[in-house]
Short mmCIF file of C-alpha atoms and ligand atoms in Angstrom, two decimals:
data_model
loop_
_atom_site.label_atom_id
_atom_site.label_comp_id
_atom_site.label_asym_id
_atom_site.label_seq_id
_atom_site.Cartn_x
_atom_site.Cartn_y
_atom_site.Cartn_z
CA MET S 128 0.00 0.00 0.00
CA ALA S 129 1.31 3.50 -0.86
CA ARG S 130 2.37 5.48 2.20
CA LYS S 131 0.00 8.22 3.29
CA PRO S 132 1.54 11.63 2.63
CA PHE S 133 2.09 14.06 5.46
CA TYR S 134 1.70 17.82 5.23
CA SER S 135 3.61 20.53 7.05
CA ILE S 136 1.19 23.34 7.93
CA ARG S 137 2.69 26.62 9.11
CA MET S 138 0.96 29.83 10.13
CA ARG S 139 2.27 33.31 10.95
CA SER S 140 0.08 36.31 11.53
CA ALA S 141 0.55 40.00 12.22
CA LYS S 142 -1.41 43.16 12.92
CA ASP S 143 -0.01 46.49 11.69
CA SER S 144 3.18 44.56 10.83
CA THR S 145 3.65 43.39 14.45
CA HIS S 146 3.82 39.64 15.09
CA ILE S 147 0.62 38.29 16.69
CA SER S 148 0.65 34.52 16.42
CA GLY S 149 2.54 31.59 14.93
CA ALA S 150 1.89 27.87 14.90
CA GLU S 151 2.82 24.79 12.97
CA GLY S 152 2.32 21.07 12.80
CA ILE S 153 2.58 17.94 10.64
CA HIS S 154 -0.73 16.39 9.62
CA LEU S 155 -2.37 13.81 7.42
CA LEU S 156 -4.33 14.91 4.33
CA LYS S 157 -7.69 14.22 6.03
CA ASP S 158 -6.90 16.81 8.72
CA VAL S 159 -5.43 19.59 6.57
CA SER S 160 -8.55 21.75 6.13
CA LYS S 161 -9.55 21.36 9.80
CA VAL S 162 -6.09 22.52 10.94
CA VAL S 163 -6.03 25.44 8.49
CA LYS S 164 -9.33 26.59 10.05
CA GLN S 165 -7.98 26.15 13.60
CA TYR S 166 -4.89 28.23 12.78
CA THR S 167 -6.99 30.91 11.08
CA ASP S 168 -9.29 31.16 14.10
CA ARG S 169 -6.28 31.36 16.39
CA ALA S 170 -4.87 34.31 14.44
CA LEU S 171 -8.25 36.09 14.30
CA GLU S 172 -9.13 35.54 17.96
CA HIS S 173 -5.73 36.11 19.55
CA GLU S 174 -5.65 37.97 22.85
CA ARG S 175 -2.89 40.22 21.48
CA GLY S 176 -5.38 41.45 18.87
CA ARG S 177 -7.08 40.36 15.64
CA SER S 178 -4.47 39.70 12.96
CA ASP S 179 -4.83 41.70 9.76
CA THR S 180 -2.44 39.46 7.80
CA ILE S 181 -2.37 35.67 8.09
CA ARG S 182 0.05 33.58 6.09
CA ILE S 183 -0.56 29.85 6.01
CA THR S 184 1.68 27.43 4.13
CA VAL S 185 0.54 23.88 3.39
CA GLU S 186 3.34 21.74 2.02
CA GLU S 187 3.30 18.04 1.21
CA LEU S 188 6.38 16.40 2.70
CA LYS S 189 8.45 14.57 0.16
CA LYS S 190 10.08 12.43 2.84
CA SER S 191 8.44 10.64 5.73
CA PRO S 192 9.04 12.57 8.99
CA LYS S 193 11.59 11.27 11.46
CA ARG S 194 9.71 9.85 14.49
CA ILE S 195 11.00 10.80 17.95
CA ALA S 196 9.89 10.94 21.62
CA THR S 197 9.50 14.09 23.70
CA LEU S 198 12.08 15.15 26.25
CA PRO S 199 10.94 14.41 29.82
CA LEU S 200 9.27 17.49 31.35
CA SER S 201 9.60 18.87 34.87
CA THR S 202 9.48 22.18 36.74
CA VAL S 203 11.91 23.75 39.21
CA ASN S 204 9.78 26.15 41.23
CA THR S 205 11.97 29.24 40.83
CA ARG S 206 10.52 32.37 42.42
CA THR S 207 12.49 35.23 40.88
CA PRO S 208 14.35 35.97 37.63
CA GLU S 209 17.60 35.74 39.60
CA ALA S 210 16.73 32.28 40.98
CA ALA S 211 15.73 31.10 37.49
CA GLN S 212 19.04 32.31 36.06
CA LYS S 213 20.96 30.56 38.84
CA THR S 214 19.11 27.29 38.20
CA ALA S 215 19.57 27.59 34.43
CA THR S 216 23.27 28.24 34.91
CA GLY S 217 23.69 25.26 37.25
CA LEU S 218 22.05 22.85 34.80
CA LEU S 219 23.59 24.18 31.59
CA THR S 220 27.11 24.30 33.01
CA ALA S 221 26.65 20.69 34.20
CA VAL S 222 26.60 19.59 30.54
CA GLY S 223 29.75 21.54 29.61
CA ILE S 224 28.45 24.99 28.64
CA SER S 225 30.50 27.83 30.15
CA GLU S 226 29.03 30.28 32.64
CA ARG S 227 30.04 33.07 30.29
CA ALA S 228 27.96 31.56 27.47
CA VAL S 229 24.88 31.30 29.72
CA GLU S 230 25.35 34.91 30.89
CA GLU S 231 25.69 36.08 27.30
CA ALA S 232 22.46 34.26 26.36
CA PHE S 233 20.53 35.81 29.28
CA ALA S 234 21.87 39.29 28.47
CA SER S 235 20.93 39.00 24.78
CA LEU S 236 17.47 37.51 25.42
CA ARG S 237 16.72 40.23 27.97
CA SER S 238 17.96 43.05 25.74
CA GLY S 239 15.49 45.30 23.95
CA TYR S 240 15.54 43.32 20.70
CA THR S 241 13.62 40.09 20.06
CA MET S 242 14.88 38.01 17.12
CA ARG S 243 12.50 35.98 14.95
CA GLY S 244 14.58 32.85 15.35
CA ALA S 245 17.00 31.37 17.85
CA MET S 246 20.55 32.50 18.47
CA LEU S 247 23.32 29.88 18.29
CA LEU S 248 26.24 30.10 20.70
CA ASP S 249 29.28 27.91 21.14
CA ILE S 250 30.08 26.72 24.66
CA GLU S 251 32.23 29.83 25.25
CA GLY S 252 29.41 32.17 24.23
CA VAL S 253 30.59 33.10 20.73
CA ARG S 254 27.64 33.70 18.39
CA LEU S 255 27.54 31.28 15.45
CA GLU S 256 24.41 31.97 13.43
CA PRO S 257 25.07 33.43 9.96
CA ASP S 258 22.23 35.98 10.27
CA LEU S 259 22.65 37.68 13.63
CA LEU S 260 19.45 39.70 13.33
CA ARG S 261 17.00 36.97 12.30
CA GLY S 262 18.52 33.94 14.00
CA VAL S 263 17.49 30.39 13.08
CA ARG S 264 13.81 29.43 13.03
CA VAL S 265 13.09 25.83 13.92
CA SER S 266 10.44 24.49 11.57
CA ARG S 267 8.74 21.38 10.16
CA MET S 268 7.85 19.66 13.39
CA GLY S 269 4.63 18.28 14.77
CA ILE S 270 3.00 15.71 17.00
CA ALA S 271 0.95 12.68 15.96
CA GLN S 272 -2.67 12.58 17.13
CA ASP S 273 -2.29 9.71 19.61
CA ALA S 274 0.83 11.25 21.10
CA ALA S 275 -0.91 14.65 21.32
CA ALA S 276 -3.81 13.06 23.24
CA ASP S 277 -1.35 11.31 25.57
CA LEU S 278 0.58 14.55 26.13
CA SER S 279 -2.63 16.51 26.84
CA LYS S 280 -3.64 13.92 29.43
CA ARG S 281 -0.27 13.99 31.19
CA LEU S 282 -0.03 17.80 31.13
CA GLY S 283 -3.66 18.05 32.28
CA ARG S 284 -2.72 16.31 35.54
CA LEU S 285 -0.17 19.10 36.10
CA GLN S 286 -2.61 21.87 35.03
CA LEU S 287 -0.27 22.57 32.10
CA ASN S 288 -2.37 21.45 29.17
CA ASN S 289 -2.02 24.48 26.91
CA ASN S 290 -0.60 25.19 23.44
CA THR S 291 2.32 27.23 24.76
CA VAL S 292 3.78 24.35 26.78
CA LYS S 293 2.95 21.68 24.18
CA GLU S 294 4.46 23.58 21.26
CA ALA S 295 7.60 24.54 23.20
CA LEU S 296 8.10 20.89 24.25
CA VAL S 297 7.70 19.66 20.65
CA LEU S 298 10.21 22.25 19.44
CA ALA S 299 12.79 21.51 22.16
CA SER S 300 12.43 17.76 21.55
CA LYS S 301 13.22 18.22 17.84
CA VAL S 302 16.17 20.50 18.59
CA HIS S 303 17.78 18.17 21.14
CA LYS S 304 17.61 15.13 18.89
CA PHE S 305 20.57 16.65 17.03
CA LYS S 306 23.71 15.81 18.97
CA MET S 307 25.52 19.08 18.21
CA VAL S 308 23.00 20.85 20.46
CA LEU S 309 24.09 20.66 24.10
CA GLY S 310 21.48 22.89 25.65
CA GLU S 311 18.78 25.50 25.19
CA LEU S 312 17.52 28.54 27.09
CA CYS S 313 14.09 29.98 26.31
CA ILE S 314 12.39 33.07 27.67
CA SER S 315 8.95 33.75 26.19
CA ASP S 316 8.49 36.94 24.19
CA ASP S 317 4.88 37.09 25.40
CA PRO S 318 4.68 39.92 28.00
CA LYS S 319 2.12 37.93 30.02
CA TYR S 320 3.99 34.61 29.98
CA THR S 321 6.69 34.57 32.62
CA THR S 322 7.71 30.88 32.59
CA GLY S 323 10.75 29.94 30.53
CA TYR S 324 12.76 26.73 30.32
CA ILE S 325 16.13 25.18 29.75
CA ALA S 326 16.58 21.88 27.96
CA THR S 327 19.40 19.36 27.74
CA ARG S 328 19.37 15.64 26.84
CA THR S 329 20.51 14.89 30.39
CA HIS S 330 17.94 16.94 32.32
CA GLY S 331 15.11 17.04 29.80
CA TYR S 332 12.79 20.04 29.44
CA VAL S 333 12.97 21.96 32.70
CA ARG S 334 10.40 24.72 33.20
CA LEU S 335 11.52 27.81 35.12
CA PRO S 336 8.64 29.95 36.44
CA ARG S 337 9.16 33.71 36.93
CA ILE S 338 12.22 33.80 34.70
CA LYS S 339 11.05 37.27 33.75
CA LYS S 340 8.84 39.97 35.23
CA ARG S 341 5.25 40.28 33.98
CA GLY S 342 4.86 42.90 31.25
CA PHE S 343 8.38 42.50 29.90
CA PRO S 344 8.04 42.05 26.12
CA ASN S 345 11.44 40.61 25.15
CA GLY S 346 12.59 37.01 24.93
CA GLY S 347 13.57 34.29 22.51
CA ARG S 348 15.69 31.16 22.34
CA ALA S 349 19.41 30.40 22.55
CA PHE S 350 20.89 27.04 21.50
CA PHE S 351 24.31 26.07 22.83
CA ILE S 352 26.28 24.16 20.22
CA THR S 353 29.38 22.00 20.20
CA GLY S 354 31.56 20.84 17.27
CA GLY S 355 30.33 19.78 13.83
CA ASP S 356 29.01 21.48 10.73
CA ILE S 357 26.81 24.50 11.54
CA MET S 358 25.14 24.59 8.12
CA ASN S 359 24.16 20.95 8.54
CA LEU S 360 22.65 21.75 11.94
CA ILE S 361 20.75 24.75 10.54
CA LYS S 362 19.40 22.61 7.70
CA TYR S 363 18.16 20.05 10.24
CA LEU S 364 16.53 22.70 12.45
CA GLN S 365 14.77 24.44 9.56
CA GLU S 366 14.00 21.66 7.13
CA THR S 367 14.05 18.11 8.46
CA PRO S 368 10.47 17.03 9.24
CA VAL S 369 10.19 15.56 12.74
CA LEU S 370 7.06 14.05 14.24
CA ILE S 371 6.67 13.31 17.94
CA ASN S 372 5.11 9.85 18.27
CA SER S 373 5.69 9.03 21.94
CA ILE S 374 5.75 10.87 25.23
CA THR S 375 8.25 10.38 28.05
CA PRO S 376 7.32 11.21 31.67
CA CYS S 377 5.91 14.63 32.55
CA GLN S 378 6.29 15.41 36.23
CA GLY S 379 5.61 18.34 38.55
CA ASN S 380 8.10 20.11 40.76
CA ILE S 381 11.60 18.73 41.10
CA THR S 382 14.73 20.03 42.84
CA VAL S 383 17.92 21.06 41.09
CA LYS S 384 19.75 18.42 43.13
CA GLU S 385 17.48 15.65 41.77
CA LEU S 386 18.01 16.92 38.23
CA LEU S 387 21.78 17.04 38.63
CA GLU S 388 21.71 13.36 39.62
CA ARG S 389 20.24 12.43 36.22
CA LYS S 390 22.40 10.79 33.61
CA SER S 391 21.95 11.33 29.88
CA ARG S 392 19.28 8.95 28.52
CA ARG S 393 19.35 9.76 24.82
C1 PML V 653 6.97 30.90 23.73
O1 PML V 653 6.53 30.30 22.78
O2 PML V 653 6.67 32.08 23.92
C2 PML V 653 7.89 30.20 24.73
C3 PML V 653 7.10 29.34 25.63
C4 PML V 653 7.86 28.76 26.82
C5 PML V 653 7.00 27.76 27.56
C6 PML V 653 7.54 27.37 28.89
C7 PML V 653 6.59 26.42 29.63
O3 PML V 653 5.66 26.88 30.27
O4 PML V 653 6.81 25.20 29.59
MG1 MG V 654 6.04 32.90 21.09
#
């Protein structure tokens, strides 16, 4: 039997040229029109305002997506931006990233400029992405329906079943499947969303509440990279289709000490 084709569906919307909403997924043909409607509604009903421009791309994938599992999810209950930075630094330096690189990432993500994509830094904090203003946008990722239902159930038990957490976990899981990536720091660019995260293959996806003060509009992502061919990594991040098809444990609060005792599982 011929394989069923998958489609990458990507949406970006804006109002008066300011970014309002973005979303993407990988879907079967039978779901394409339903998802296009969902994304359109999301852009028109967004709490940041009704988008006046919505761009949706539907693209048949020529290759079957690579199937992967999510990173395990947990939360360290950090209470201030300073505590979140300390926790992030402790975990990221434990996998070989220098303190200077983590400081550089925090300083850039908290500066007045939010990039469209992620910044890439080596473990000493030197910026590696070819386009320093735009950064690298991770794209062509999604989650299979059964896995999405499983993830919703697990996150529901933690009162975390929302698109922001799910989409960030899918993205981080794709990113960390590529061995050149040692770690990630994310601070949301949504002024009302104050939880960020770090991710590593050793510690998983670790949520950090109150990483920024409410009302602060800047944020973004930094990936910490080691060795290898950067253009190959960028090609993977932007173009290789990846579909989450299984979910690893999602747990509530955990201590930094417990996380530091974890050994790399992937
Ligand atoms: C974003 O898309 O703005 C980043 C979201 C970070 C989500 C952190 C979490 O709550 O798990
Ligand atoms: Mg966002």
